Short mmCIF file of C-alpha atoms in Angstrom, two decimals:
data_model
loop_
_atom_site.label_atom_id
_atom_site.label_comp_id
_atom_site.label_asym_id
_atom_site.label_seq_id
_atom_site.Cartn_x
_atom_site.Cartn_y
_atom_site.Cartn_z
CA MET A 27 -80.25 6.27 150.20
CA THR A 28 -80.85 8.99 152.69
CA ALA A 29 -84.33 10.50 152.80
CA THR A 30 -83.06 13.69 154.45
CA PRO A 31 -82.84 16.40 151.77
CA ASN A 32 -79.33 17.68 152.34
CA ARG A 33 -77.79 17.25 148.88
CA VAL A 34 -76.92 20.17 146.65
CA ASP A 35 -77.41 19.20 143.00
CA VAL A 36 -75.19 21.35 140.76
CA HIS A 37 -76.26 19.57 137.57
CA GLN A 38 -80.01 19.82 137.13
CA HIS A 39 -81.66 21.25 134.04
CA LEU A 40 -84.81 23.20 133.35
CA ILE A 41 -86.81 23.56 130.15
CA PRO A 42 -88.95 26.68 130.46
CA PRO A 43 -92.07 26.79 128.26
CA LEU A 44 -90.72 29.79 126.35
CA TYR A 45 -87.57 27.80 125.51
CA ARG A 46 -89.43 24.64 124.51
CA ASP A 47 -91.66 26.70 122.21
CA LEU A 48 -88.70 28.31 120.45
CA LEU A 49 -86.98 24.95 120.03
CA ALA A 50 -90.15 23.48 118.54
CA LYS A 51 -90.44 26.45 116.18
CA ALA A 52 -86.89 25.68 115.02
CA GLY A 53 -87.75 22.00 114.53
CA ILE A 54 -85.69 20.84 117.52
CA ALA A 55 -87.29 18.07 119.56
CA GLU A 56 -84.22 16.52 121.18
CA ALA A 57 -80.87 17.35 122.73
CA GLY A 58 -77.83 15.15 122.43
CA GLY A 59 -79.89 12.44 120.78
CA ARG A 60 -82.43 12.29 123.60
CA ALA A 61 -85.98 13.56 123.24
CA LEU A 62 -86.68 16.67 125.25
CA PRO A 63 -88.18 15.41 128.53
CA ASP A 64 -91.12 16.88 130.36
CA TRP A 65 -90.19 19.47 132.96
CA SER A 66 -91.99 21.52 135.56
CA PRO A 67 -90.95 23.02 138.90
CA GLU A 68 -93.32 20.59 140.64
CA ALA A 69 -91.76 17.57 138.93
CA ALA A 70 -88.29 18.87 139.81
CA LEU A 71 -89.20 19.15 143.49
CA GLU A 72 -90.69 15.65 143.45
CA GLN A 73 -87.45 14.22 142.07
CA MET A 74 -85.40 16.24 144.55
CA ASP A 75 -87.39 14.89 147.49
CA LEU A 76 -86.85 11.35 146.21
CA LEU A 77 -83.06 11.79 145.91
CA GLY A 78 -82.72 13.75 149.14
CA THR A 79 -81.81 17.01 147.40
CA ALA A 80 -82.29 20.22 149.34
CA THR A 81 -81.22 22.65 146.63
CA ALA A 82 -80.77 22.24 142.88
CA ILE A 83 -78.77 24.74 140.85
CA MET A 84 -80.50 24.74 137.49
CA SER A 85 -79.10 25.33 134.03
CA VAL A 86 -80.33 25.30 130.46
CA SER A 87 -78.79 22.39 128.57
CA THR A 88 -77.61 22.18 124.98
CA PRO A 89 -78.32 23.75 122.51
CA GLY A 90 -78.58 26.83 124.76
CA THR A 91 -78.99 29.82 122.49
CA GLY A 92 -76.74 28.31 119.82
CA PHE A 93 -79.57 27.23 117.54
CA LEU A 94 -80.22 30.91 116.78
CA THR A 95 -77.92 32.34 114.12
CA ASP A 96 -78.99 35.94 114.70
CA ARG A 97 -76.83 37.28 117.54
CA ALA A 98 -79.43 39.78 118.72
CA GLU A 99 -82.05 37.03 118.96
CA ALA A 100 -79.62 34.81 120.88
CA ALA A 101 -78.84 37.61 123.34
CA ASP A 102 -82.55 38.32 123.80
CA LEU A 103 -83.26 34.64 124.49
CA ALA A 104 -80.47 34.52 127.09
CA ARG A 105 -81.98 37.54 128.85
CA ARG A 106 -85.46 35.99 128.84
CA LEU A 107 -84.20 32.67 130.19
CA ASN A 108 -82.27 34.39 132.96
CA ASP A 109 -85.27 36.51 133.91
CA TYR A 110 -87.36 33.32 134.05
CA CYS A 111 -84.83 31.68 136.38
CA THR A 112 -84.77 34.72 138.62
CA ALA A 113 -88.54 34.57 139.06
CA LEU A 114 -88.54 30.82 139.61
CA VAL A 115 -85.94 31.01 142.36
CA ALA A 116 -87.93 33.78 144.04
CA GLU A 117 -91.01 31.53 144.04
CA HIS A 118 -89.10 28.63 145.66
CA PRO A 119 -86.53 30.21 148.00
CA GLY A 120 -83.90 27.77 149.15
CA ARG A 121 -84.90 24.97 146.79
CA PHE A 122 -83.48 26.32 143.53
CA GLY A 123 -80.44 28.24 142.39
CA TRP A 124 -79.38 28.90 138.81
CA PHE A 125 -76.55 29.26 136.35
CA ALA A 126 -77.11 32.04 133.83
CA THR A 127 -77.37 31.29 130.12
CA LEU A 128 -74.93 33.27 127.95
CA PRO A 129 -75.30 33.86 124.18
CA MET A 130 -72.01 32.31 123.11
CA PRO A 131 -70.09 32.31 120.80
CA ASP A 132 -70.65 36.09 121.00
CA ALA A 133 -68.12 36.86 123.74
CA THR A 134 -69.03 40.54 123.97
CA ALA A 135 -72.76 39.93 124.40
CA SER A 136 -71.97 37.08 126.80
CA THR A 137 -69.80 39.38 128.91
CA ALA A 138 -72.62 41.90 129.18
CA GLU A 139 -75.20 39.27 130.10
CA ALA A 140 -72.85 37.65 132.63
CA ALA A 141 -72.43 41.01 134.35
CA ARG A 142 -76.20 41.55 134.44
CA ALA A 143 -76.93 38.05 135.72
CA LEU A 144 -74.22 38.00 138.38
CA ASP A 145 -74.34 41.62 139.53
CA THR A 146 -78.06 42.38 139.27
CA LEU A 147 -80.07 39.17 139.10
CA GLY A 148 -78.11 37.18 141.69
CA ALA A 149 -77.15 34.15 139.58
CA ASP A 150 -75.02 31.51 141.27
CA GLY A 151 -72.77 31.35 138.23
CA VAL A 152 -72.96 30.96 134.47
CA THR A 153 -73.38 28.05 132.10
CA LEU A 154 -71.05 27.68 129.14
CA LEU A 155 -71.38 24.93 126.57
CA ALA A 156 -68.11 23.20 125.73
CA ASN A 157 -68.49 24.24 122.11
CA ASN A 158 -70.75 26.89 120.65
CA GLN A 159 -71.46 26.55 116.94
CA GLY A 160 -68.13 24.75 116.63
CA THR A 161 -66.08 27.25 118.64
CA TYR A 162 -64.65 25.68 121.79
CA LEU A 163 -64.08 27.28 125.16
CA GLY A 164 -60.45 28.28 125.36
CA ALA A 165 -60.28 29.41 121.74
CA ASP A 166 -59.03 32.85 120.74
CA GLY A 167 -61.29 35.87 121.16
CA GLN A 168 -62.79 35.04 124.58
CA ASP A 169 -60.45 37.04 126.84
CA GLU A 170 -63.03 39.75 127.53
CA LEU A 171 -65.40 37.16 129.00
CA TRP A 172 -62.71 35.42 131.05
CA ARG A 173 -61.58 38.73 132.56
CA ALA A 174 -65.14 39.63 133.56
CA LEU A 175 -65.72 36.23 135.15
CA ASP A 176 -62.36 36.27 136.91
CA ASP A 177 -63.03 39.75 138.32
CA ARG A 178 -66.23 38.40 139.89
CA GLY A 179 -64.78 35.09 141.09
CA ALA A 180 -67.54 33.42 139.10
CA VAL A 181 -68.51 29.77 139.04
CA VAL A 182 -68.67 28.48 135.45
CA PHE A 183 -70.65 25.32 134.80
CA VAL A 184 -69.26 23.68 131.65
CA HIS A 185 -71.81 21.46 129.91
CA PRO A 186 -71.23 19.47 126.73
CA ALA A 187 -72.93 20.11 123.43
CA GLU A 188 -73.11 17.95 120.33
CA LEU A 189 -69.77 17.59 118.59
CA PRO A 190 -69.24 19.83 115.55
CA ALA A 191 -69.32 16.74 113.34
CA PRO A 192 -71.95 14.25 112.17
CA ALA A 193 -73.12 11.78 114.79
CA VAL A 194 -72.10 8.15 114.35
CA GLU A 195 -74.96 5.78 113.62
CA ASN A 196 -76.19 3.91 116.70
CA ILE A 197 -74.12 6.08 119.09
CA PRO A 198 -76.36 8.77 120.58
CA PRO A 199 -74.29 11.89 121.29
CA PHE A 200 -75.17 11.96 125.00
CA ALA A 201 -73.75 8.46 125.51
CA ALA A 202 -70.16 9.12 124.40
CA ASP A 203 -69.71 12.31 122.36
CA PHE A 204 -70.71 14.51 125.31
CA LEU A 205 -67.75 13.18 127.29
CA LEU A 206 -65.34 13.99 124.46
CA ASP A 207 -66.84 17.46 124.05
CA THR A 208 -66.21 18.33 127.69
CA THR A 209 -62.70 16.90 127.47
CA ARG A 210 -61.89 19.01 124.41
CA ALA A 211 -62.97 22.18 126.18
CA ALA A 212 -61.00 21.31 129.32
CA TYR A 213 -57.93 20.55 127.21
CA LEU A 214 -58.03 23.95 125.49
CA LEU A 215 -58.78 25.84 128.70
CA VAL A 216 -55.60 24.33 130.16
CA ARG A 217 -53.44 24.30 127.03
CA ASN A 218 -54.19 27.92 126.14
CA GLY A 219 -53.62 29.15 129.68
CA VAL A 220 -57.15 30.26 130.58
CA VAL A 221 -57.19 28.32 133.85
CA ARG A 222 -53.79 29.66 134.91
CA ARG A 223 -54.38 33.31 133.88
CA HIS A 224 -57.79 33.47 135.56
CA PRO A 225 -57.45 31.58 138.84
CA GLU A 226 -60.52 33.21 140.42
CA ILE A 227 -62.87 31.41 137.99
CA ARG A 228 -64.13 28.13 139.43
CA PHE A 229 -64.91 25.79 136.52
CA ILE A 230 -67.23 22.80 137.10
CA LEU A 231 -66.90 20.07 134.48
CA SER A 232 -70.02 17.99 133.87
CA HIS A 233 -70.16 14.20 134.11
CA ALA A 234 -66.94 13.85 136.13
CA GLY A 235 -65.04 15.82 133.50
CA GLY A 236 -65.68 13.45 130.63
CA PHE A 237 -62.37 11.69 130.03
CA VAL A 238 -60.25 14.22 131.94
CA PRO A 239 -59.44 12.19 135.10
CA TYR A 240 -58.76 9.03 133.11
CA ALA A 241 -56.62 10.68 130.41
CA SER A 242 -55.12 13.53 132.44
CA HIS A 243 -51.51 12.34 132.41
CA ARG A 244 -51.62 11.55 128.70
CA MET A 245 -52.98 15.01 127.95
CA ALA A 246 -50.51 16.69 130.31
CA VAL A 247 -47.53 15.10 128.58
CA THR A 248 -48.86 16.25 125.20
CA ILE A 249 -49.45 19.83 126.35
CA ALA A 250 -46.05 19.96 128.05
CA ALA A 251 -44.33 18.83 124.84
CA GLU A 252 -46.18 21.48 122.81
CA THR A 253 -45.78 24.41 125.21
CA GLY A 254 -42.57 23.71 127.10
CA ARG A 255 -44.40 23.75 130.41
CA SER A 256 -43.81 21.27 133.21
CA PRO A 257 -46.16 18.26 133.06
CA LEU A 258 -46.73 18.70 136.80
CA ASP A 259 -47.92 22.27 136.27
CA VAL A 260 -50.27 21.12 133.52
CA LEU A 261 -51.66 18.38 135.76
CA ASP A 262 -52.14 20.95 138.49
CA ASP A 263 -54.25 23.04 136.10
CA PHE A 264 -56.41 20.04 135.23
CA ARG A 265 -56.85 19.33 138.93
CA ALA A 266 -58.02 22.93 139.45
CA PHE A 267 -61.35 22.02 137.86
CA TYR A 268 -64.36 21.00 139.90
CA PHE A 269 -66.27 17.90 138.80
CA ASP A 270 -69.88 16.81 139.23
CA THR A 271 -70.97 13.21 139.65
CA ALA A 272 -73.87 13.23 137.17
CA LEU A 273 -74.14 9.74 135.62
CA SER A 274 -70.60 9.09 136.85
CA SER A 275 -70.64 7.78 140.41
CA SER A 276 -70.31 4.16 139.39
CA PRO A 277 -67.91 1.71 141.09
CA ALA A 278 -65.72 1.94 137.98
CA ALA A 279 -65.65 5.72 137.43
CA LEU A 280 -65.88 7.20 140.92
CA PRO A 281 -62.56 5.86 142.28
CA THR A 282 -60.68 7.37 139.33
CA LEU A 283 -62.37 10.73 139.83
CA LEU A 284 -61.64 10.76 143.57
CA ALA A 285 -58.02 9.73 142.99
CA PHE A 286 -57.53 12.64 140.58
CA ALA A 287 -59.62 15.55 141.86
CA ARG A 288 -58.41 17.93 144.53
CA PRO A 289 -60.06 17.47 147.93
CA GLY A 290 -63.36 19.34 147.98
CA HIS A 291 -63.64 19.52 144.19
CA VAL A 292 -66.25 16.78 143.64
CA LEU A 293 -69.91 17.83 143.71
CA PHE A 294 -73.20 15.97 143.49
CA GLY A 295 -75.08 16.09 140.19
CA SER A 296 -78.12 14.25 138.86
CA ASP A 297 -78.59 15.51 135.25
CA TRP A 298 -82.36 15.42 135.74
CA PRO A 299 -84.63 15.50 133.72
CA PHE A 300 -82.43 14.40 130.80
CA ALA A 301 -81.25 11.54 133.00
CA PRO A 302 -84.49 9.81 134.04
CA THR A 303 -85.21 9.31 137.72
CA PRO A 304 -84.12 5.62 137.81
CA ALA A 305 -80.71 6.62 136.43
CA GLY A 306 -80.45 9.35 139.05
CA GLN A 307 -81.28 6.86 141.77
CA TYR A 308 -78.73 4.36 140.46
CA PHE A 309 -75.83 6.78 140.49
CA ALA A 310 -76.89 8.41 143.76
CA ASN A 311 -76.83 4.93 145.32
CA GLY A 312 -73.31 4.49 143.96
CA LEU A 313 -72.25 7.70 145.65
CA ASP A 314 -73.90 6.72 148.93
CA ALA A 315 -72.28 3.28 148.83
CA ALA A 316 -68.86 4.91 148.44
CA ASP A 317 -69.55 7.15 151.47
CA VAL A 318 -67.47 10.08 150.22
CA PRO A 319 -67.48 12.97 152.72
CA GLY A 320 -68.41 16.38 151.41
CA VAL A 321 -69.76 15.44 147.99
CA ASN A 322 -73.43 15.64 148.90
CA ARG A 323 -73.30 19.11 150.43
CA ALA A 324 -70.19 20.47 152.15
CA ASN A 325 -68.14 20.92 148.97
CA ALA A 326 -71.00 22.85 147.36
CA GLU A 327 -71.40 25.04 150.45
CA ALA A 328 -67.75 26.02 150.13
CA LEU A 329 -68.29 26.93 146.47
CA PHE A 330 -71.63 28.67 147.08
CA PRO A 331 -71.40 30.19 150.58
CA ARG A 332 -75.03 31.41 150.50
CA LEU A 333 -76.14 27.80 150.89
CA GLY A 334 -74.45 27.45 154.26
CA GLY A 335 -77.09 29.39 156.15
CA MET A 336 -80.13 27.84 154.51
CA PRO A 337 -82.43 25.64 156.61
CA VAL A 338 -82.81 22.06 155.41
CA PRO A 339 -86.40 21.53 154.19
CA THR A 340 -88.62 18.89 155.75
CA PRO A 341 -89.48 16.33 153.07
CA PRO A 342 -93.05 15.09 152.64
CA ARG A 343 -93.62 11.60 154.00
CA ARG A 344 -94.40 9.52 150.96
CA LEU A 345 -94.59 5.74 151.13
CA ARG A 346 -93.84 5.47 147.42
CA HIS A 347 -90.55 7.32 147.96
CA ARG A 348 -89.44 4.80 150.58
CA ALA A 349 -90.42 1.94 148.27
CA GLN A 350 -88.59 3.51 145.33
CA ARG A 351 -85.45 4.03 147.40
CA ALA A 352 -85.47 0.43 148.62
CA ALA A 353 -85.97 -0.91 145.10
CA ALA A 354 -83.20 1.32 143.74
CA ARG A 355 -80.74 0.14 146.41
CA LEU A 356 -81.52 -3.48 145.59
CA ALA A 357 -81.17 -2.87 141.85
CA PHE A 358 -77.80 -1.19 142.39
CA ARG A 359 -76.47 -4.14 144.37
CA LEU A 360 -77.71 -6.69 141.87
CA VAL A 361 -76.01 -5.18 138.83
CA GLN A 362 -72.55 -4.87 140.39
CA PRO A 363 -69.81 -7.19 139.06
CA GLY A 364 -69.59 -10.44 140.95
CA ASN A 365 -73.32 -10.74 141.55
CA GLY A 366 -74.08 -12.59 138.33
#
């Protein structure tokens, strides 16, 4: 793995102290079946130096503001989180960017906060959970938000949440349900015409789009039968999404993603800190082994032009980083099929 920090990580999370405290007050100690990990800006930079990441675009993961039933409280939390991100980016210029948190499913309050974050605070885009208190992206009543985001040519980072149904015993939501949640949102965004009516919005689907690349033709045939549209047009809408590689650049998944996605629409993602550092190293090694041009940086620079003029930071020389990289490369090779 390269030690030069040139990657742009579009899927990295932060857990500000104010957010952790409110989650604890609500009795929430995990997300997606995984305990809330430790987070600090210093730990984030350490992980970035290890993976060769120059800039990480941060986002708040599930449950976002959705654990608050009072809409005014949810909107206030979104504002506080976005103000926190603004200050953090100012303290570490060039190393961090951020996607704004929106208080969905309140589309009106989310529209107002999106305008503030994008127009005033300088957010790189917005985060939207695939479902918010059981309401999926693409459902009725969200047109006001889509128009505002389309007018601004906004980048929308779609992250899964827990399914609006009980979890299945022994299947943690992050392991499988998250992929279905993203797929459901993508399906509705295409089926209900959001992608086609608002072409200036650039949607990034987490974790290689869940099941979207693998099931795209099956879903396209279904949508075409229901709506009377051409299956090719439906497939074209699915291919309009961008996809990150978080936990997905394996020798099994990556070829399918690359065969489906439009050129330039695959972006690097780590999912740190919810994905522990060894997992990030494993999948980053898979991406490096595939040697896919553009995924580490160029595709992100096209999506976020401000990154193009940023100097690449000089990483600290740490012997333990070199040792960790070497061990991770060996571990990746050993677990591939045919080595047993």
